[in-house]
Amino acid sequence: DRLRSRGLGDVYKRQIISSGSSKDARWRNSSKGAKSAERKFHMKKNKTLEMVQLAVLIAIMLILAFTPLGYLRIGPLAISLMTIPVVIGAMILGPAGGAVLGLVFGLTSFYQCFAGDPFGAALVAMNPFFTFLVCIPTRTLMGWLSGVIFKALWKIDKTKTVTYFVTGLLGAFMNTLFFMSTLMICFGHTEYLQSMNATGANLFMFAVAFCGINGALEMPMSCVVGGGVAKAVSVALKKNAAIEEQ
């Protein structure tokens, strides 16, 4: 009887242990499932937020493009404020977001060539395809590289602040550099641009003089406004994320 009782007790203990183990396993599986679902929810939420931010920046760019605010006419070229939302998006959304915004910038710039911009209209009349190259790939590349540069600088910037303003400055610089270089490669030999080179300077010096004033004005604005806004938005997004986690 004792042996039988002990045997039944061992069986009962094993059943309790087995039941406890299965409960622990179910709890672990449910916990893993909950964490996985939470991760998916946050990923979907972040993606939605990024799409909203991108849409807002595109809307701002379209408002700038179709009002006098976006392109300030000084001489044959225009000082563009369109670089500012591009670099802001590149810093907040990354290289892909910067490329999309740069593409929007390029498309609106190309549209200006058909909407009363005398300089752009002259380029289209000479070669529409070259004008396309001057306007669109240059701005798309600028937006993408702004995001790449920001990511690279972020890793070495201990202040986590200087990077914003440096990227804003470099974004405007690249915009001028890419536009100027492509313009001179595609149209530097034409009589139209040569007629503007009254001093007979070499092509490089003429390009610097031709586009330098625009770049000199765009770079400080992009640095201060673009860097400042991107920093402020990033801080606000981090605070909001911290509040949601609590």
C-alpha atoms as a printed R data frame, in Angstrom:
    type eleno elety resid chain resno      x      y       z
1   ATOM     1    CA   ASP     A     1  0.000  0.000   0.000
2   ATOM     2    CA   ARG     A     2  2.835  2.354   0.840
3   ATOM     3    CA   LEU     A     3  4.533  1.687  -2.476
4   ATOM     4    CA   ARG     A     4  1.273  2.181  -4.312
5   ATOM     5    CA   SER     A     5  0.647  5.456  -2.450
6   ATOM     6    CA   ARG     A     6  4.166  6.680  -3.177
7   ATOM     7    CA   GLY     A     7  3.767  5.806  -6.854
8   ATOM     8    CA   LEU     A     8  0.480  7.669  -7.060
9   ATOM     9    CA   GLY     A     9  2.127 10.653  -5.336
10  ATOM    10    CA   ASP     A    10  4.964 10.697  -7.870
11  ATOM    11    CA   VAL     A    11  2.486 10.584 -10.729
12  ATOM    12    CA   TYR     A    12  0.522 13.452  -9.177
13  ATOM    13    CA   LYS     A    13  3.697 15.500  -8.758
14  ATOM    14    CA   ARG     A    14  4.694 14.880 -12.353
15  ATOM    15    CA   GLN     A    15  1.250 15.972 -13.529
16  ATOM    16    CA   ILE     A    16  1.519 19.190 -11.493
17  ATOM    17    CA   ILE     A    17  5.023 19.892 -12.858
18  ATOM    18    CA   SER     A    18  3.869 19.115 -16.405
19  ATOM    19    CA   SER     A    19  0.837 21.361 -15.982
20  ATOM    20    CA   GLY     A    20  3.014 24.181 -14.636
21  ATOM    21    CA   SER     A    21  5.502 23.785 -17.489
22  ATOM    22    CA   SER     A    22  2.756 23.918 -20.119
23  ATOM    23    CA   LYS     A    23  1.321 27.047 -18.482
24  ATOM    24    CA   ASP     A    24  4.793 28.656 -18.510
25  ATOM    25    CA   ALA     A    25  5.229 27.703 -22.157
26  ATOM    26    CA   ARG     A    26  1.824 29.162 -23.058
27  ATOM    27    CA   TRP     A    27  2.658 32.369 -21.144
28  ATOM    28    CA   ARG     A    28  6.016 32.677 -22.911
29  ATOM    29    CA   ASN     A    29  4.397 32.102 -26.309
30  ATOM    30    CA   SER     A    30  1.652 34.636 -25.598
31  ATOM    31    CA   SER     A    31  4.271 37.128 -24.349
32  ATOM    32    CA   LYS     A    32  6.324 36.670 -27.508
33  ATOM    33    CA   GLY     A    33  3.203 37.067 -29.635
34  ATOM    34    CA   ALA     A    34  2.254 40.274 -27.810
35  ATOM    35    CA   LYS     A    35  5.746 41.721 -28.256
36  ATOM    36    CA   SER     A    36  5.754 40.790 -31.942
37  ATOM    37    CA   ALA     A    37  2.344 42.403 -32.448
38  ATOM    38    CA   GLU     A    38  3.522 45.511 -30.574
39  ATOM    39    CA   ARG     A    39  6.618 45.760 -32.774
40  ATOM    40    CA   LYS     A    40  4.507 45.453 -35.916
41  ATOM    41    CA   PHE     A    41  2.133 48.120 -34.619
42  ATOM    42    CA   HIS     A    42  4.975 50.553 -33.901
43  ATOM    43    CA   MET     A    43  6.574 49.859 -37.293
44  ATOM    44    CA   LYS     A    44  3.267 50.525 -39.045
45  ATOM    45    CA   LYS     A    45  2.738 53.669 -36.964
46  ATOM    46    CA   ASN     A    46  6.238 54.959 -37.734
47  ATOM    47    CA   LYS     A    47  5.758 54.292 -41.441
48  ATOM    48    CA   THR     A    48  2.446 56.169 -41.399
49  ATOM    49    CA   LEU     A    49  4.094 59.085 -39.575
50  ATOM    50    CA   GLU     A    50  6.901 59.204 -42.141
51  ATOM    51    CA   MET     A    51  4.400 59.226 -45.005
52  ATOM    52    CA   VAL     A    52  2.499 62.091 -43.351
53  ATOM    53    CA   GLN     A    53  5.725 64.052 -42.836
54  ATOM    54    CA   LEU     A    54  6.720 63.473 -46.450
55  ATOM    55    CA   ALA     A    55  3.286 64.579 -47.673
56  ATOM    56    CA   VAL     A    56  3.453 67.767 -45.568
57  ATOM    57    CA   LEU     A    57  6.898 68.654 -46.924
58  ATOM    58    CA   ILE     A    58  5.772 68.016 -50.511
59  ATOM    59    CA   ALA     A    59  2.741 70.248 -49.923
60  ATOM    60    CA   ILE     A    60  5.015 73.012 -48.601
61  ATOM    61    CA   MET     A    61  7.256 72.645 -51.648
62  ATOM    62    CA   LEU     A    62  4.313 72.897 -54.038
63  ATOM    63    CA   ILE     A    63  3.112 76.044 -52.273
64  ATOM    64    CA   LEU     A    64  6.589 77.540 -52.565
65  ATOM    65    CA   ALA     A    65  6.918 76.467 -56.203
66  ATOM    66    CA   PHE     A    66  3.674 78.060 -57.336
67  ATOM    67    CA   THR     A    67  4.032 81.310 -55.393
68  ATOM    68    CA   PRO     A    68  6.783 83.946 -55.608
69  ATOM    69    CA   LEU     A    69  8.236 82.598 -52.341
70  ATOM    70    CA   GLY     A    70  9.890 79.562 -53.924
71  ATOM    71    CA   TYR     A    71 11.954 81.216 -56.660
72  ATOM    72    CA   LEU     A    72 13.209 84.772 -56.055
73  ATOM    73    CA   ARG     A    73 14.315 86.252 -59.389
74  ATOM    74    CA   ILE     A    74 17.679 88.007 -59.341
75  ATOM    75    CA   GLY     A    75 19.271 88.367 -62.762
76  ATOM    76    CA   PRO     A    76 18.971 85.455 -65.190
77  ATOM    77    CA   LEU     A    77 18.812 82.842 -62.416
78  ATOM    78    CA   ALA     A    78 16.556 82.501 -59.372
79  ATOM    79    CA   ILE     A    79 17.447 82.158 -55.710
80  ATOM    80    CA   SER     A    80 15.528 79.091 -54.621
81  ATOM    81    CA   LEU     A    81 14.169 78.390 -51.144
82  ATOM    82    CA   MET     A    82 13.160 74.913 -52.292
83  ATOM    83    CA   THR     A    83 16.413 73.481 -50.972
84  ATOM    84    CA   ILE     A    84 15.281 74.084 -47.387
85  ATOM    85    CA   PRO     A    85 12.401 71.538 -47.225
86  ATOM    86    CA   VAL     A    86 14.551 69.063 -49.156
87  ATOM    87    CA   VAL     A    87 17.366 69.101 -46.588
88  ATOM    88    CA   ILE     A    88 14.864 69.052 -43.710
89  ATOM    89    CA   GLY     A    89 13.250 65.927 -45.167
90  ATOM    90    CA   ALA     A    90 16.617 64.314 -45.841
91  ATOM    91    CA   MET     A    91 17.621 64.762 -42.188
92  ATOM    92    CA   ILE     A    92 14.296 63.587 -40.722
93  ATOM    93    CA   LEU     A    93 13.314 60.876 -43.225
94  ATOM    94    CA   GLY     A    94 16.711 59.712 -44.479
95  ATOM    95    CA   PRO     A    95 18.266 59.476 -47.967
96  ATOM    96    CA   ALA     A    96 15.160 57.980 -49.613
97  ATOM    97    CA   GLY     A    97 12.936 60.788 -48.323
98  ATOM    98    CA   GLY     A    98 15.537 63.333 -49.399
99  ATOM    99    CA   ALA     A    99 15.631 61.834 -52.889
100 ATOM   100    CA   VAL     A   100 11.830 62.010 -53.233
101 ATOM   101    CA   LEU     A   101 11.794 65.656 -52.113
102 ATOM   102    CA   GLY     A   102 14.730 66.421 -54.399
103 ATOM   103    CA   LEU     A   103 12.764 64.897 -57.268
104 ATOM   104    CA   VAL     A   104  9.802 67.172 -56.442
105 ATOM   105    CA   PHE     A   105 12.195 70.139 -56.419
106 ATOM   106    CA   GLY     A   106 13.570 69.103 -59.808
107 ATOM   107    CA   LEU     A   107 10.129 68.605 -61.330
108 ATOM   108    CA   THR     A   108  8.934 72.034 -60.190
109 ATOM   109    CA   SER     A   109 12.163 73.575 -61.463
110 ATOM   110    CA   PHE     A   110 11.668 71.894 -64.844
111 ATOM   111    CA   TYR     A   111  8.066 73.123 -64.896
112 ATOM   112    CA   GLN     A   112  9.294 76.688 -64.388
113 ATOM   113    CA   CYS     A   113 11.071 76.418 -67.746
114 ATOM   114    CA   PHE     A   114  7.636 76.199 -69.400
115 ATOM   115    CA   ALA     A   115  5.907 78.698 -67.095
116 ATOM   116    CA   GLY     A   116  7.538 81.991 -67.900
117 ATOM   117    CA   ASP     A   117 11.126 81.620 -66.670
118 ATOM   118    CA   PRO     A   118 13.134 83.340 -69.459
119 ATOM   119    CA   PHE     A   119 16.377 81.514 -68.686
120 ATOM   120    CA   GLY     A   120 14.684 78.105 -68.470
121 ATOM   121    CA   ALA     A   121 12.690 78.771 -71.623
122 ATOM   122    CA   ALA     A   122 15.909 79.575 -73.485
123 ATOM   123    CA   LEU     A   123 17.465 76.279 -72.334
124 ATOM   124    CA   VAL     A   124 14.399 74.277 -73.386
125 ATOM   125    CA   ALA     A   125 14.457 75.946 -76.792
126 ATOM   126    CA   MET     A   126 18.067 74.807 -77.273
127 ATOM   127    CA   ASN     A   127 17.740 71.260 -75.901
128 ATOM   128    CA   PRO     A   128 14.794 69.984 -73.780
129 ATOM   129    CA   PHE     A   129 16.603 66.783 -72.769
130 ATOM   130    CA   PHE     A   130 19.678 68.633 -71.499
131 ATOM   131    CA   THR     A   131 17.366 70.993 -69.621
132 ATOM   132    CA   PHE     A   132 15.742 67.945 -68.008
133 ATOM   133    CA   LEU     A   133 19.207 66.745 -66.920
134 ATOM   134    CA   VAL     A   134 20.070 70.153 -65.487
135 ATOM   135    CA   CYS     A   135 16.849 70.380 -63.464
136 ATOM   136    CA   ILE     A   136 15.857 66.925 -62.216
137 ATOM   137    CA   PRO     A   137 18.724 64.443 -61.638
138 ATOM   138    CA   THR     A   138 20.850 67.146 -60.000
139 ATOM   139    CA   ARG     A   139 18.188 67.955 -57.383
140 ATOM   140    CA   THR     A   140 17.333 64.291 -56.778
141 ATOM   141    CA   LEU     A   141 21.013 63.505 -56.176
142 ATOM   142    CA   MET     A   142 21.332 66.499 -53.861
143 ATOM   143    CA   GLY     A   143 18.421 65.299 -51.715
144 ATOM   144    CA   TRP     A   144 19.733 61.747 -51.498
145 ATOM   145    CA   LEU     A   145 23.286 62.805 -50.664
146 ATOM   146    CA   SER     A   146 22.034 65.200 -47.985
147 ATOM   147    CA   GLY     A   147 20.500 62.219 -46.195
148 ATOM   148    CA   VAL     A   148 23.666 60.144 -46.612
149 ATOM   149    CA   ILE     A   149 25.891 62.963 -45.326
150 ATOM   150    CA   PHE     A   150 23.615 63.554 -42.344
151 ATOM   151    CA   LYS     A   151 23.786 59.875 -41.344
152 ATOM   152    CA   ALA     A   152 27.581 59.837 -41.675
153 ATOM   153    CA   LEU     A   153 28.077 63.044 -39.685
154 ATOM   154    CA   TRP     A   154 25.615 61.948 -36.993
155 ATOM   155    CA   LYS     A   155 27.900 59.059 -36.042
156 ATOM   156    CA   ILE     A   156 30.848 61.357 -35.272
157 ATOM   157    CA   ASP     A   157 29.034 64.445 -33.980
158 ATOM   158    CA   LYS     A   158 29.120 64.339 -30.176
159 ATOM   159    CA   THR     A   159 26.897 67.411 -29.872
160 ATOM   160    CA   LYS     A   160 24.147 65.890 -32.066
161 ATOM   161    CA   THR     A   161 23.421 69.459 -33.167
162 ATOM   162    CA   VAL     A   162 26.205 70.639 -35.481
163 ATOM   163    CA   THR     A   163 25.289 67.900 -37.965
164 ATOM   164    CA   TYR     A   164 21.957 69.590 -38.736
165 ATOM   165    CA   PHE     A   165 23.487 72.924 -39.673
166 ATOM   166    CA   VAL     A   166 26.398 71.405 -41.610
167 ATOM   167    CA   THR     A   167 23.982 69.262 -43.622
168 ATOM   168    CA   GLY     A   168 21.792 72.294 -44.321
169 ATOM   169    CA   LEU     A   169 24.814 74.198 -45.608
170 ATOM   170    CA   LEU     A   170 26.129 71.305 -47.701
171 ATOM   171    CA   GLY     A   171 22.696 70.626 -49.185
172 ATOM   172    CA   ALA     A   172 22.530 74.124 -50.688
173 ATOM   173    CA   PHE     A   173 26.172 73.888 -51.750
174 ATOM   174    CA   MET     A   174 25.555 70.599 -53.581
175 ATOM   175    CA   ASN     A   175 22.473 72.039 -55.245
176 ATOM   176    CA   THR     A   176 24.534 74.915 -56.672
177 ATOM   177    CA   LEU     A   177 27.487 72.669 -57.547
178 ATOM   178    CA   PHE     A   178 25.446 70.001 -59.360
179 ATOM   179    CA   PHE     A   179 23.262 72.532 -61.163
180 ATOM   180    CA   MET     A   180 26.218 74.681 -62.221
181 ATOM   181    CA   SER     A   181 28.353 71.726 -63.348
182 ATOM   182    CA   THR     A   182 25.574 70.099 -65.392
183 ATOM   183    CA   LEU     A   183 24.581 73.454 -66.882
184 ATOM   184    CA   MET     A   184 28.128 74.136 -68.057
185 ATOM   185    CA   ILE     A   185 28.631 70.605 -69.376
186 ATOM   186    CA   CYS     A   186 25.375 70.685 -71.360
187 ATOM   187    CA   PHE     A   187 25.169 74.350 -72.393
188 ATOM   188    CA   GLY     A   188 28.551 75.946 -71.691
189 ATOM   189    CA   HIS     A   189 29.536 75.795 -75.367
190 ATOM   190    CA   THR     A   190 26.334 77.450 -76.639
191 ATOM   191    CA   GLU     A   191 26.239 80.975 -77.997
192 ATOM   192    CA   TYR     A   192 23.546 81.867 -75.466
193 ATOM   193    CA   LEU     A   193 25.783 81.310 -72.446
194 ATOM   194    CA   GLN     A   194 28.904 82.494 -74.232
195 ATOM   195    CA   SER     A   195 27.164 85.795 -74.930
196 ATOM   196    CA   MET     A   196 26.750 86.260 -71.159
197 ATOM   197    CA   ASN     A   197 30.485 85.756 -70.667
198 ATOM   198    CA   ALA     A   198 31.343 89.324 -71.653
199 ATOM   199    CA   THR     A   199 34.735 89.252 -69.906
200 ATOM   200    CA   GLY     A   200 35.902 86.187 -71.829
201 ATOM   201    CA   ALA     A   201 36.816 84.348 -68.620
202 ATOM   202    CA   ASN     A   202 37.404 80.610 -68.678
203 ATOM   203    CA   LEU     A   203 34.409 78.330 -68.249
204 ATOM   204    CA   PHE     A   204 35.025 77.585 -64.559
205 ATOM   205    CA   MET     A   205 35.391 81.231 -63.514
206 ATOM   206    CA   PHE     A   206 32.346 82.165 -65.577
207 ATOM   207    CA   ALA     A   207 30.298 79.441 -63.867
208 ATOM   208    CA   VAL     A   208 31.395 80.643 -60.418
209 ATOM   209    CA   ALA     A   209 30.490 84.222 -61.267
210 ATOM   210    CA   PHE     A   210 27.234 83.168 -62.931
211 ATOM   211    CA   CYS     A   211 25.886 80.973 -60.108
212 ATOM   212    CA   GLY     A   212 28.034 82.103 -57.180
213 ATOM   213    CA   ILE     A   213 25.730 84.877 -55.951
214 ATOM   214    CA   ASN     A   214 22.761 82.525 -55.846
215 ATOM   215    CA   GLY     A   215 24.722 79.887 -53.966
216 ATOM   216    CA   ALA     A   216 26.165 82.441 -51.538
217 ATOM   217    CA   LEU     A   217 22.644 83.523 -50.590
218 ATOM   218    CA   GLU     A   218 21.052 80.072 -50.557
219 ATOM   219    CA   MET     A   219 23.678 78.377 -48.360
220 ATOM   220    CA   PRO     A   220 23.270 80.548 -45.214
221 ATOM   221    CA   MET     A   221 19.470 80.325 -45.449
222 ATOM   222    CA   SER     A   222 19.527 76.557 -45.850
223 ATOM   223    CA   CYS     A   223 22.057 76.235 -43.017
224 ATOM   224    CA   VAL     A   224 20.173 78.370 -40.476
225 ATOM   225    CA   VAL     A   225 16.546 77.670 -41.393
226 ATOM   226    CA   GLY     A   226 16.932 74.078 -42.620
227 ATOM   227    CA   GLY     A   227 19.253 73.036 -39.797
228 ATOM   228    CA   GLY     A   228 17.208 74.798 -37.112
229 ATOM   229    CA   VAL     A   229 13.849 73.412 -38.218
230 ATOM   230    CA   ALA     A   230 15.182 69.865 -38.673
231 ATOM   231    CA   LYS     A   231 16.743 69.941 -35.181
232 ATOM   232    CA   ALA     A   232 13.530 71.250 -33.610
233 ATOM   233    CA   VAL     A   233 11.381 68.643 -35.376
234 ATOM   234    CA   SER     A   234 13.736 65.816 -34.361
235 ATOM   235    CA   VAL     A   235 13.642 66.893 -30.702
236 ATOM   236    CA   ALA     A   236  9.836 67.092 -30.783
237 ATOM   237    CA   LEU     A   237  9.544 63.628 -32.347
238 ATOM   238    CA   LYS     A   238 11.849 62.112 -29.712
239 ATOM   239    CA   LYS     A   239  9.873 63.705 -26.869
240 ATOM   240    CA   ASN     A   240  6.617 62.419 -28.342
241 ATOM   241    CA   ALA     A   241  8.065 58.902 -28.683
242 ATOM   242    CA   ALA     A   242  9.300 58.992 -25.063
243 ATOM   243    CA   ILE     A   243  5.839 60.054 -23.816
244 ATOM   244    CA   GLU     A   244  4.146 57.216 -25.728
245 ATOM   245    CA   GLU     A   245  6.519 54.636 -24.227
246 ATOM   246    CA   GLN     A   246  5.629 55.672 -20.663
